[in-house]
XYZ file of C-alpha atoms in Angstrom:
157
model
C -57.306 44.454 222.050
C -55.420 45.038 218.816
C -53.620 48.154 217.722
C -56.315 48.812 215.103
C -59.038 48.940 217.761
C -56.997 51.368 219.910
C -56.459 53.692 216.946
C -60.137 53.468 215.934
C -61.290 54.173 219.511
C -58.950 57.203 219.760
C -60.163 58.495 216.389
C -63.842 58.136 217.359
C -63.250 59.771 220.746
C -61.537 62.711 219.086
C -64.300 63.029 216.506
C -66.948 62.952 219.244
C -65.090 65.618 221.233
C -64.880 67.863 218.168
C -68.607 67.440 217.491
C -69.487 68.260 221.116
C -67.271 71.361 221.055
C -68.857 72.567 217.811
C -72.353 72.161 219.249
C -71.285 73.983 222.420
C -69.701 76.803 220.379
C -72.819 77.177 218.231
C -75.057 77.257 221.329
C -72.806 79.837 223.009
C -72.803 82.062 219.927
C -76.563 81.782 219.646
C -77.203 82.747 223.248
C -74.396 85.210 223.924
C -73.626 86.842 220.550
C -76.756 87.158 218.406
C -75.046 89.924 216.382
C -72.416 87.458 215.214
C -75.027 84.840 214.415
C -77.065 87.448 212.519
C -74.202 88.025 210.093
C -73.099 84.387 210.010
C -76.544 83.041 209.171
C -77.068 85.710 206.509
C -73.784 84.837 204.823
C -74.826 81.165 204.857
C -78.125 81.982 203.107
C -80.301 81.493 206.178
C -82.200 84.783 205.932
C -85.056 83.857 208.292
C -82.584 82.977 211.019
C -80.690 86.176 210.317
C -83.882 88.185 210.828
C -84.500 86.356 214.110
C -80.993 87.082 215.421
C -81.220 90.726 214.304
C -84.468 91.077 216.261
C -82.816 89.495 219.311
C -79.891 91.903 218.973
C -82.323 94.825 218.814
C -84.150 93.627 221.932
C -80.861 93.443 223.832
C -79.214 96.635 222.656
C -82.027 98.903 221.403
C -79.662 99.887 218.572
C -81.730 100.937 215.566
C -79.166 99.372 213.199
C -80.256 95.849 214.118
C -83.966 96.340 213.482
C -83.127 98.158 210.236
C -80.955 95.193 209.249
C -83.833 92.794 210.003
C -86.194 94.986 207.971
C -83.865 95.108 204.971
C -83.342 91.335 205.005
C -87.113 90.790 205.275
C -87.631 93.139 202.312
C -85.065 91.199 200.303
C -86.861 87.956 201.123
C -90.315 89.448 200.510
C -91.378 88.134 203.916
C -94.361 90.456 204.333
C -95.164 89.438 207.900
C -91.636 90.228 209.044
C -91.556 93.444 206.999
C -94.648 94.679 208.831
C -93.354 93.726 212.283
C -89.738 94.851 211.811
C -90.502 98.041 209.875
C -93.152 98.904 212.467
C -90.554 98.639 215.229
C -88.053 100.553 213.120
C -90.440 103.455 212.480
C -91.348 103.627 216.183
C -87.701 103.780 217.296
C -86.660 107.212 218.561
C -83.464 107.048 216.483
C -85.296 106.349 213.211
C -85.012 109.853 211.758
C -81.292 110.132 212.536
C -80.653 106.647 211.134
C -82.519 107.511 207.927
C -80.488 110.702 207.487
C -77.274 108.716 208.002
C -78.353 106.063 205.472
C -79.247 108.740 202.896
C -75.712 110.111 203.160
C -74.171 106.612 202.942
C -76.264 105.606 199.945
C -75.418 108.724 197.905
C -71.815 109.143 199.026
C -69.380 109.418 196.133
C -72.084 109.452 193.443
C -72.638 112.044 190.744
C -75.906 113.975 190.618
C -77.279 111.619 187.954
C -76.402 108.516 189.991
C -77.840 109.727 193.296
C -80.970 108.028 194.596
C -83.918 110.412 194.218
C -85.912 109.137 197.173
C -85.021 108.956 200.837
C -84.391 105.878 202.939
C -87.329 106.856 205.146
C -89.631 106.953 202.125
C -88.324 103.536 201.048
C -89.153 102.013 204.456
C -92.585 103.662 204.484
C -93.326 102.313 201.013
C -92.168 98.786 201.772
C -94.155 98.768 205.031
C -97.392 99.837 203.325
C -96.904 97.423 200.408
C -96.315 94.573 202.875
C -99.510 95.457 204.735
C -101.359 95.502 201.415
C -99.901 92.125 200.362
C -100.960 90.622 203.701
C -104.561 91.618 202.952
C -104.890 94.706 205.158
C -105.796 96.897 202.170
C -107.677 99.682 203.942
C -105.176 99.746 206.790
C -102.315 99.967 204.277
C -103.914 102.872 202.424
C -104.724 104.715 205.646
C -101.196 104.202 206.954
C -99.681 105.371 203.663
C -101.586 108.661 203.839
C -100.795 108.972 207.553
C -97.068 108.580 206.887
C -96.918 110.755 203.782
C -99.462 113.471 204.430
C -101.903 114.766 201.830
C -99.770 113.842 198.813
C -97.062 111.331 198.055
C -93.557 112.633 197.411
C -91.730 111.962 194.140
C -90.976 108.208 193.663
């Protein structure tokens, strides 16, 4: 066996070991740390995977942030099926009202009166949820749900 073959064999063994470790690391992150994968996949442009990992994180932790994150990504992608499922879970969460109040403060923090958003985060989620239902073809259900969520009249915006 020549020196070239020894070097080539060592190089290929090292390359194979690196590939196996990367696959193992990816599998471990996927199974153990869905929160990390949620952010990683979103930053890589894999929004559908990000939504999936956010939903997994919500199932594990019951933290309203994760289902809100999944809802916002689904809204950005105009994935109406995921908007309906994620926003439905978000609105049913017992921490929804507190989360919406917190988001309203975060959104308008440091802005002048003219720059402040005139609608609430809760109203935004309600609107996106009903529009997604409408776009999926559940027209009557969307209209009924919109009136159920908003009362007799719709607020400004």
